[in-house]
Short mmCIF file of C-alpha atoms in Angstrom, two decimals:
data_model
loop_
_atom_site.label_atom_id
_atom_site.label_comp_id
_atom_site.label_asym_id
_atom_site.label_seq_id
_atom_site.Cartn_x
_atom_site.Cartn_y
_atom_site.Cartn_z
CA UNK A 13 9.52 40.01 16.60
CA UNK A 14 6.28 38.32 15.43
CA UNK A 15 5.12 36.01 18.21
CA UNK A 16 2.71 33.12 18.29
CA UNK A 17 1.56 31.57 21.63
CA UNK A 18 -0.63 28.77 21.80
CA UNK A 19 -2.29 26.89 24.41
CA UNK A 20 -5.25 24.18 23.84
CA UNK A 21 -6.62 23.33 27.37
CA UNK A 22 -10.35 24.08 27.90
CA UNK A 23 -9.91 25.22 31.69
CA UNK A 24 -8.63 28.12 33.24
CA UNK A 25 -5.73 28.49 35.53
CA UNK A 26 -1.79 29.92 36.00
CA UNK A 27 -0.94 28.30 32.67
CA UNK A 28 -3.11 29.69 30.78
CA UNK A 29 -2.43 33.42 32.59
CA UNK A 30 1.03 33.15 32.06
CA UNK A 31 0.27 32.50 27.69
CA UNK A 32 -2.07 35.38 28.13
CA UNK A 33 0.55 37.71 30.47
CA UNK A 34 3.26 36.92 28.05
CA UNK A 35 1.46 37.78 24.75
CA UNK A 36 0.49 41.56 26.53
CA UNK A 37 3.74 42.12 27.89
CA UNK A 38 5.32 41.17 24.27
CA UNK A 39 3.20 44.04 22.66
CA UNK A 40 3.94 46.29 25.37
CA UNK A 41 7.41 46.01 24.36
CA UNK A 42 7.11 46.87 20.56
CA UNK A 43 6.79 43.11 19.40
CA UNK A 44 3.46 41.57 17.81
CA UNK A 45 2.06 38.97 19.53
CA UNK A 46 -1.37 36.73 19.79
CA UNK A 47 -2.42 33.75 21.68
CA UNK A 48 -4.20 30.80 20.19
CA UNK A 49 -6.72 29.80 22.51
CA UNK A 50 -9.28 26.88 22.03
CA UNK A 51 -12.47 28.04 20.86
CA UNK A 52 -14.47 26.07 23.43
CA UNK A 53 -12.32 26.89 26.34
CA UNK A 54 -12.72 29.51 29.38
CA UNK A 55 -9.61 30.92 28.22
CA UNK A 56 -11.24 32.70 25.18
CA UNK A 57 -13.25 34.43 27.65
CA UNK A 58 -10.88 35.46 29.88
CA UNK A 59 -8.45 36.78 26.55
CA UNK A 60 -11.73 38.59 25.85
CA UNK A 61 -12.09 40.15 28.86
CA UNK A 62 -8.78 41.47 29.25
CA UNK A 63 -7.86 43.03 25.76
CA UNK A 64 -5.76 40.50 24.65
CA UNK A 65 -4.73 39.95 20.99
CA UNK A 66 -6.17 36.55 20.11
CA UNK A 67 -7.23 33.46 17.52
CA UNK A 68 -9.42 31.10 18.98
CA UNK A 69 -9.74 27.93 16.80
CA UNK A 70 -10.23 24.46 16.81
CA UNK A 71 -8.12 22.19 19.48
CA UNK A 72 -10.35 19.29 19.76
CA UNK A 73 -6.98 16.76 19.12
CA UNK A 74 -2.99 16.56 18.23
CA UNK A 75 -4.27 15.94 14.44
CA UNK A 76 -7.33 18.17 14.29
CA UNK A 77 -8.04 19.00 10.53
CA UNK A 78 -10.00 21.91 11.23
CA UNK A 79 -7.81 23.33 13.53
CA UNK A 80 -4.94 22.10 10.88
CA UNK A 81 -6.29 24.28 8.57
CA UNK A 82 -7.36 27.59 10.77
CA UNK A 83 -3.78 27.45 11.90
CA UNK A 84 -2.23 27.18 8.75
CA UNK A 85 -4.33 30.95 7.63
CA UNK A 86 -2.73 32.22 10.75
CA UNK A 87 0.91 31.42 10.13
CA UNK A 88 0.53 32.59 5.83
CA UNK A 89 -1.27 35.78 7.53
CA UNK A 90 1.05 36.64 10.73
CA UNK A 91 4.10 35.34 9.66
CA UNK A 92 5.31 34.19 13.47
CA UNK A 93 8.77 34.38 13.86
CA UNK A 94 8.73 31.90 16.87
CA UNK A 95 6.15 29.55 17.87
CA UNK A 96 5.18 28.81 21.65
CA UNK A 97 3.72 26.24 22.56
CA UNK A 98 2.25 25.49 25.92
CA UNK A 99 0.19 22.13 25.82
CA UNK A 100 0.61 18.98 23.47
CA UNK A 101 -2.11 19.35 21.02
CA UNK A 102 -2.01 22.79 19.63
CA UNK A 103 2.58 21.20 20.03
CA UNK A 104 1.47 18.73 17.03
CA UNK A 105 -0.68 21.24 15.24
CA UNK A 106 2.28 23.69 15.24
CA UNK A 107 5.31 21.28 14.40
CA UNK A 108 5.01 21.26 11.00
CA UNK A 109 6.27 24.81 10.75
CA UNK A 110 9.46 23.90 12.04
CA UNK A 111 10.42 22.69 8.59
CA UNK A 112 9.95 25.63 7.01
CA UNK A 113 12.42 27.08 9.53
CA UNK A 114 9.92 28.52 12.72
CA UNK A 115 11.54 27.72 15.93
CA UNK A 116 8.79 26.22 18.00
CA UNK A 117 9.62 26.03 21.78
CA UNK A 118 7.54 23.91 24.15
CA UNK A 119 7.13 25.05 27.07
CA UNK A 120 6.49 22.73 30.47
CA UNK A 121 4.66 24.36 33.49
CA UNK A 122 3.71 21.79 35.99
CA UNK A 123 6.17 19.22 37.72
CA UNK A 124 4.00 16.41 37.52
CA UNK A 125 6.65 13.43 35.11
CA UNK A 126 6.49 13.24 31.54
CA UNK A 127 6.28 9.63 31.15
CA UNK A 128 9.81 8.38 29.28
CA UNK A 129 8.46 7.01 26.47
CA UNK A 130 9.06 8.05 22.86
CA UNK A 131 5.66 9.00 21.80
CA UNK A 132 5.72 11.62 25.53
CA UNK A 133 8.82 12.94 25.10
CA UNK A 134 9.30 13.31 21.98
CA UNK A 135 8.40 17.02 21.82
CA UNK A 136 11.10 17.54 24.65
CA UNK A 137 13.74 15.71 23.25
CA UNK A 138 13.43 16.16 19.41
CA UNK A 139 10.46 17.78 18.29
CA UNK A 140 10.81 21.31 19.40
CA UNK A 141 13.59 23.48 18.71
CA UNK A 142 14.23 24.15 22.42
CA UNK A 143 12.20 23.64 25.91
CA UNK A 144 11.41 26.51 28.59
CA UNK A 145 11.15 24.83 31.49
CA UNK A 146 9.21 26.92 34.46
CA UNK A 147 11.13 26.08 37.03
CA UNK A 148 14.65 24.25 37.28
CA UNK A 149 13.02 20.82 39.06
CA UNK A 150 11.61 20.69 35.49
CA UNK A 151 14.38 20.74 33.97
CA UNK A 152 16.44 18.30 35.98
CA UNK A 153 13.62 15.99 35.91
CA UNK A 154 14.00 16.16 31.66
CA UNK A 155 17.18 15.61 31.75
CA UNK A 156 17.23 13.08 34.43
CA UNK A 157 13.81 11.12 33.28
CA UNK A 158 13.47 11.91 29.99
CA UNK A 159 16.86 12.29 28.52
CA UNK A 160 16.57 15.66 27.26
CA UNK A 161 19.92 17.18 26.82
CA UNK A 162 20.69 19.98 28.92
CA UNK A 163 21.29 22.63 26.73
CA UNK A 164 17.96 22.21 25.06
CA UNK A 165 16.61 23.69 28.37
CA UNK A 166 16.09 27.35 29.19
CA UNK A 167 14.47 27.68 32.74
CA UNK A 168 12.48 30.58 32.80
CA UNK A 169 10.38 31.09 36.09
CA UNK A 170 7.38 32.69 36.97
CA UNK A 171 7.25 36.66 37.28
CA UNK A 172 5.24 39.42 38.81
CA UNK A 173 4.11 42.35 37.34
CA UNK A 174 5.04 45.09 40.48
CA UNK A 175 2.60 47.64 38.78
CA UNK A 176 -0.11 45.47 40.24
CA UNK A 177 1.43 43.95 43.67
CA UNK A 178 2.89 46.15 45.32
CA UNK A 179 2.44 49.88 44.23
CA UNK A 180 -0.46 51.66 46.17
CA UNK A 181 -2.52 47.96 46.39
CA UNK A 182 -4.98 48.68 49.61
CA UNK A 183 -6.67 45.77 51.18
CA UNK A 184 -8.91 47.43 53.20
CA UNK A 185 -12.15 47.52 51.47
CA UNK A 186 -11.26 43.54 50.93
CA UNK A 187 -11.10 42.96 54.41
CA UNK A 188 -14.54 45.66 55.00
CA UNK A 189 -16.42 43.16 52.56
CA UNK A 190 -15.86 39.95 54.34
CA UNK A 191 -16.30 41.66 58.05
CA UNK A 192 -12.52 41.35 58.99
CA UNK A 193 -12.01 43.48 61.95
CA UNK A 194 -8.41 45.25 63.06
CA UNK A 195 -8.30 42.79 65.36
CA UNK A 196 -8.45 39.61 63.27
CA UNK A 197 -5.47 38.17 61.26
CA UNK A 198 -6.06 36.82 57.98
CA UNK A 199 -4.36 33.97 56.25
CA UNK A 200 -5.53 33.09 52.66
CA UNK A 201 -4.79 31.45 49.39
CA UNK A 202 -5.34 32.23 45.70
CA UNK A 203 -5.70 29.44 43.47
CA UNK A 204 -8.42 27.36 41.36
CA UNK A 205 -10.23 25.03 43.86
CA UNK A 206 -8.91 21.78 42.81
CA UNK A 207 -7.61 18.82 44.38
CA UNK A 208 -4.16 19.26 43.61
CA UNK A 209 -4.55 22.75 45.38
CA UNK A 210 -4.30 21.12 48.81
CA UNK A 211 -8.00 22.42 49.66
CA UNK A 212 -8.97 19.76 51.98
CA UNK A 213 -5.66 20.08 53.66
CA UNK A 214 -5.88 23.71 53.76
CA UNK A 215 -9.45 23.36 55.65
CA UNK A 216 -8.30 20.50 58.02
CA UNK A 217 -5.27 23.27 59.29
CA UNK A 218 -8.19 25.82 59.28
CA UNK A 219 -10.17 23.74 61.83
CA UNK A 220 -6.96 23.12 63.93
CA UNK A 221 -5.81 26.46 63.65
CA UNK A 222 -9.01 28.32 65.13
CA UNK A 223 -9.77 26.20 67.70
CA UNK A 224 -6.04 27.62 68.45
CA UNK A 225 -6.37 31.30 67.77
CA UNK A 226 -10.15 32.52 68.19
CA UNK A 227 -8.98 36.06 65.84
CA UNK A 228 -8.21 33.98 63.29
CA UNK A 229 -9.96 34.17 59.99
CA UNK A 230 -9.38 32.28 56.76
CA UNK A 231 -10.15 33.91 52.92
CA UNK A 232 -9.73 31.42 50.21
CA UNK A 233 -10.03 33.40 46.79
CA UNK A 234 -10.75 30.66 43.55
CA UNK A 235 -13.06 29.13 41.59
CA UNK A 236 -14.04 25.59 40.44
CA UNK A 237 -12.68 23.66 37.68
CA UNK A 238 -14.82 21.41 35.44
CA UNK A 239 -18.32 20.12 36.77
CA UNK A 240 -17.58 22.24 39.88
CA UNK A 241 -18.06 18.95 42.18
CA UNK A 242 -14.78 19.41 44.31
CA UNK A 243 -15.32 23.06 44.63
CA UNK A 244 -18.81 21.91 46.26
CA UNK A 245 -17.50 19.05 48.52
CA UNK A 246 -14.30 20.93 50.66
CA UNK A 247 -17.23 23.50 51.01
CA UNK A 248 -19.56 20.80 52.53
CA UNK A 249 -16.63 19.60 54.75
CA UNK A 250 -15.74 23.34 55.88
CA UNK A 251 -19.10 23.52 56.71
CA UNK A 252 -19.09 19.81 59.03
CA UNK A 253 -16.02 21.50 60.30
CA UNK A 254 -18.10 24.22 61.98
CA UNK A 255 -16.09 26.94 60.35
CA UNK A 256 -18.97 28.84 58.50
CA UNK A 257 -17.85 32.71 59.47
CA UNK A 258 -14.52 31.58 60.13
CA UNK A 259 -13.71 30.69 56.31
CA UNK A 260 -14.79 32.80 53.59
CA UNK A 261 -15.27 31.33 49.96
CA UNK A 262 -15.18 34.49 47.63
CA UNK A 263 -15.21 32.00 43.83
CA UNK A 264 -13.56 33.85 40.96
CA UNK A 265 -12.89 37.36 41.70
CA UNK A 266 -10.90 39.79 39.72
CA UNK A 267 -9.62 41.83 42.32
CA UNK A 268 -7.05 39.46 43.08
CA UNK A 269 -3.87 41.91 44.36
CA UNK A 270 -6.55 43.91 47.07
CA UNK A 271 -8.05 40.84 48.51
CA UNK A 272 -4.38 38.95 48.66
CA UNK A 273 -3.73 43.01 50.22
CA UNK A 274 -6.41 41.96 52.87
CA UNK A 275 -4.45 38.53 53.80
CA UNK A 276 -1.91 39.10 57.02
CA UNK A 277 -0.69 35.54 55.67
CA UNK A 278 -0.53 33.72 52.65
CA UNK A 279 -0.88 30.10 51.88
CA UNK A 280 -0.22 27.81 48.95
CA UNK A 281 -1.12 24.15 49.82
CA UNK A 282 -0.10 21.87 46.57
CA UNK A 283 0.19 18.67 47.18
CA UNK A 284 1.77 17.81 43.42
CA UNK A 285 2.21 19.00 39.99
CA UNK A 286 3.19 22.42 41.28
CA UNK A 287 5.75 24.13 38.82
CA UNK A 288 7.23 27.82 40.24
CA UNK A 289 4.13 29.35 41.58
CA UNK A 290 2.99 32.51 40.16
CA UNK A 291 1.11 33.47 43.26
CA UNK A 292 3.91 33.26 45.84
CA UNK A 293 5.50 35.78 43.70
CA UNK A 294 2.73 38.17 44.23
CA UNK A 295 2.56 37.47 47.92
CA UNK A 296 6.05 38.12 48.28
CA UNK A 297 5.62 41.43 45.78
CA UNK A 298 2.73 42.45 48.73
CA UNK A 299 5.04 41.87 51.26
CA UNK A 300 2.91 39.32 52.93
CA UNK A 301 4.77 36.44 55.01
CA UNK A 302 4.13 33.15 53.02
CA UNK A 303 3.56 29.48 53.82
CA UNK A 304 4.35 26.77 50.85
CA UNK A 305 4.47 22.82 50.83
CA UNK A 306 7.20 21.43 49.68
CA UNK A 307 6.81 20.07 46.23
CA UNK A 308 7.23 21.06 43.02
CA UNK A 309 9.23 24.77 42.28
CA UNK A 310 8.23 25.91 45.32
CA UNK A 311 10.99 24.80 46.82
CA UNK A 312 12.81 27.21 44.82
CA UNK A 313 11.37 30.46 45.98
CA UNK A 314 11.07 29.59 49.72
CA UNK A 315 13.87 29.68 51.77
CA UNK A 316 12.42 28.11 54.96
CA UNK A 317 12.88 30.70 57.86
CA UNK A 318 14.01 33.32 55.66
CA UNK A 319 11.75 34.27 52.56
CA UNK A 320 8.54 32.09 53.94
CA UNK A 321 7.86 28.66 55.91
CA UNK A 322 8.16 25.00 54.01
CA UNK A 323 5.78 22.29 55.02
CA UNK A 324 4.88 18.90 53.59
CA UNK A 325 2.13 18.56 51.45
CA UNK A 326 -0.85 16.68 52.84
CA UNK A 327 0.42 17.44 56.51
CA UNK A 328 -2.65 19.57 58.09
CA UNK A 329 -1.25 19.48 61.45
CA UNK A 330 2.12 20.93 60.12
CA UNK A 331 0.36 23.64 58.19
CA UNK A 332 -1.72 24.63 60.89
CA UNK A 333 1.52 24.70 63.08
CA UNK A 334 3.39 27.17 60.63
CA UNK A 335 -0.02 29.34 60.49
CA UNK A 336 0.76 29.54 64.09
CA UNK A 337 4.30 30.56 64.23
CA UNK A 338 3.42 33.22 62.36
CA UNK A 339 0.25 34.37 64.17
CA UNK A 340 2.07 34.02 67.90
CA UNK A 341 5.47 35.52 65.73
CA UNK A 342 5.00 39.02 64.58
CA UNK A 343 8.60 39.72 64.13
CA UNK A 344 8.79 36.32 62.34
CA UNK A 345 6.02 37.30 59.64
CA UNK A 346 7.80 40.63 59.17
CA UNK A 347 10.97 39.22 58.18
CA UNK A 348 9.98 36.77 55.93
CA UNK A 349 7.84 39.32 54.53
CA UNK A 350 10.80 41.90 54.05
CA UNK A 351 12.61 38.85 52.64
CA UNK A 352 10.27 37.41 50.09
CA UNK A 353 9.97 41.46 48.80
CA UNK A 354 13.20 41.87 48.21
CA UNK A 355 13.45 38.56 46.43
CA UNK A 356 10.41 39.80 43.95
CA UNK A 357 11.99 43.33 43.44
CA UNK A 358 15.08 42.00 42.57
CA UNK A 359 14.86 38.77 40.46
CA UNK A 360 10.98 37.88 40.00
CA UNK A 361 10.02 41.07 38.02
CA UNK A 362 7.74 40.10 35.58
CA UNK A 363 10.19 42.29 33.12
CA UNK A 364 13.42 40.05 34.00
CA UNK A 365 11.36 37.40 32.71
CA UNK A 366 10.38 38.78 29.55
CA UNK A 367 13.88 39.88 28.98
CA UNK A 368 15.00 35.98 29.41
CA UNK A 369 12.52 35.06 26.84
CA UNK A 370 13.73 37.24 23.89
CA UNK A 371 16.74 36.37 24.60
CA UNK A 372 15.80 32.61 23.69
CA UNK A 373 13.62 33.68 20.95
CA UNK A 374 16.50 35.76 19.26
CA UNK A 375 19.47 33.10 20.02
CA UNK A 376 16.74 30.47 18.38
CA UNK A 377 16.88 33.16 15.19
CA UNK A 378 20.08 33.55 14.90
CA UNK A 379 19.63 37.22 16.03
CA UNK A 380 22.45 39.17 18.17
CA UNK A 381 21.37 40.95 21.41
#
């Protein structure tokens, strides 16, 4: 198959990872596949940076002519068979291929409500050919809020790519770097430092949770969106917080699977708009015992007690309490651990997912198995 992913948002982040994961995967495989990117955006850079196949062009708007047009010398050159489209603008700039008989799918990553009006669901409910929803609150919130109609719904969750979490993935030069000794335990995160991210929550638990446990460290592995300015003020309150030494900051860092390696404990705060997290998958692929809020998809993946701990979002003293149980719990951390592995070998492979999408993309053709 010919495949054409496009995504228009200027910042970085899981959504636009996934487009980029998706389009290398898909050429891995033997199809032909390239992501539209926004020529202004970070995620040019990163599609630079990593090899993939890509177009970037013009995504200023829903009715951009310029971007109208560079699009339309893409389709007459590629030929996509399918169309996927992962934010609203480069949605509107793609639908008029439908008509000439390209399925275009829409895809929906966070949880956060698509208002019910016509003009915000229409994509959902009419406009695209069918919806991948990333995890299946998504989907029961489209059909419950929106009045999308079931079967125009494929839920297709986030994967992990086991080459890269869990075979031969050594933490120990992570944990060298930042000064972590044998006998400190390490609980981090992975994720862009944003509000929605749960930072200030995540340092409040810090500040509760070492005044606890004195060999307990924190590692907190993203960078800023935007302007930056929330990145800069949970640093400033870490630092009122006294914990300077006892919370690292690493920014953007491409060694993601070694330093998560270095974690004994893994984190993911959200407070909101959280679809299925790609990064719990990892954790659970580096057998590390993990601690999510309860919002969003991530739900979904955590089975409190068994694959990882639940807590409610915005609830520092909870957090810091489940960062406990697992610090005064070995046997606790190892289960879960075991658990959330055996969940990622055996149904969060980042090749089950690609499997589930061309099976979409060919039942949208027409095509048999």
């Amino acid at each position: 198959m010919k495949i054409l992913h496009t995504e228009c948002g200027k910042q970085w982040g899981g959504q636009g990872l996934r487009t980029l994961i998706e389009v290398e995967e898909a050429n891995r495989d033997g199809h032909e596949a390239i992501a539209v990117v926004n020529e202004e955006g970070r995620m040019r850079q990163h599609a630079q940076e990593r090899g993939t196949p890509h177009f970037p062009m013009s995504l200023k708007s829903s009715f951009d002519p310029r971007g109208a047009t560079q699009l339309a010398q893409l389709v007459w050159k590629f030929r996509p068979d399918v169309i996927c489209c992962h934010g609203a603008r480069d949605f509107y700039l793609s639908l008029p291929y439908r008509a000439l008989g390209i399925p275009i799918v829409r895809y929906r990553h966070i949880s956060g409500l698509v208002t019910p009006s016509f003009s915000r669901s229409f994509a959902y409910t009419t406009g695209a050919t069918a919806v991948v929803a990333t995890a299946d609150c998504i989907r029961r919130q489209f059909i419950e809020k929106n009045k999308v109609k079931p079967e125009r719904i494929t839920v297709i969750g986030e994967g992990v790519d086991l080459k890269h979490f869990e075979h031969g993935v050594d933490g120990v030069a992570a944990r060298a770097e930042f000064g972590f000794g044998p006998q400190d335990i390490v609980a981090g995160t992975v994720a862009m430092v944003r509000s929605d991210k749960g930072y200030d929550t995540l340092v409040t638990a810090a500040k509760k949770a070492c005044d606890r446990y004195p060999n307990l460290r924190f590692l907190f592995v993203g960078g800023p969106t935007r302007d930056g300015a929330w990145f800069q003020q949970v640093q400033d309150y870490s630092k009122q917080l006294g914990l300077e030494g006892r919370v690292i900051w690493t920014g953007w860092r491409k060694d993601v699977p070694q330093l998560m390696a270095a974690m004994d404990i893994f984190i993911l705060a959200s407070n909101g708009g959280e679809g299925q997290s790609r990064v719990i998958p990892e954790a659970f692929a580096l057998r590390k015992p993990v601690i999510g809020t309860n919002v969003g998809g991530i739900p979904e993946l955590i089975e409190d007690g068994r694959t990882g701990l639940l807590v409610p979002p915005r609830d520092p003293e909870a957090l810091a309490e489940a960062v406990g149980r697992y610090v005064s719990n070995p046997a606790l951390r190892e289960s879960c651990a075991d658990a959330g592995h055996e969940l990622a070998v055996s149904k969060l492979d980042i090749r089950l997912r690609m499997k589930e999408s061309y099976e979409l993309y060919n039942r949208l053709l027409g095509r048999k198995r």
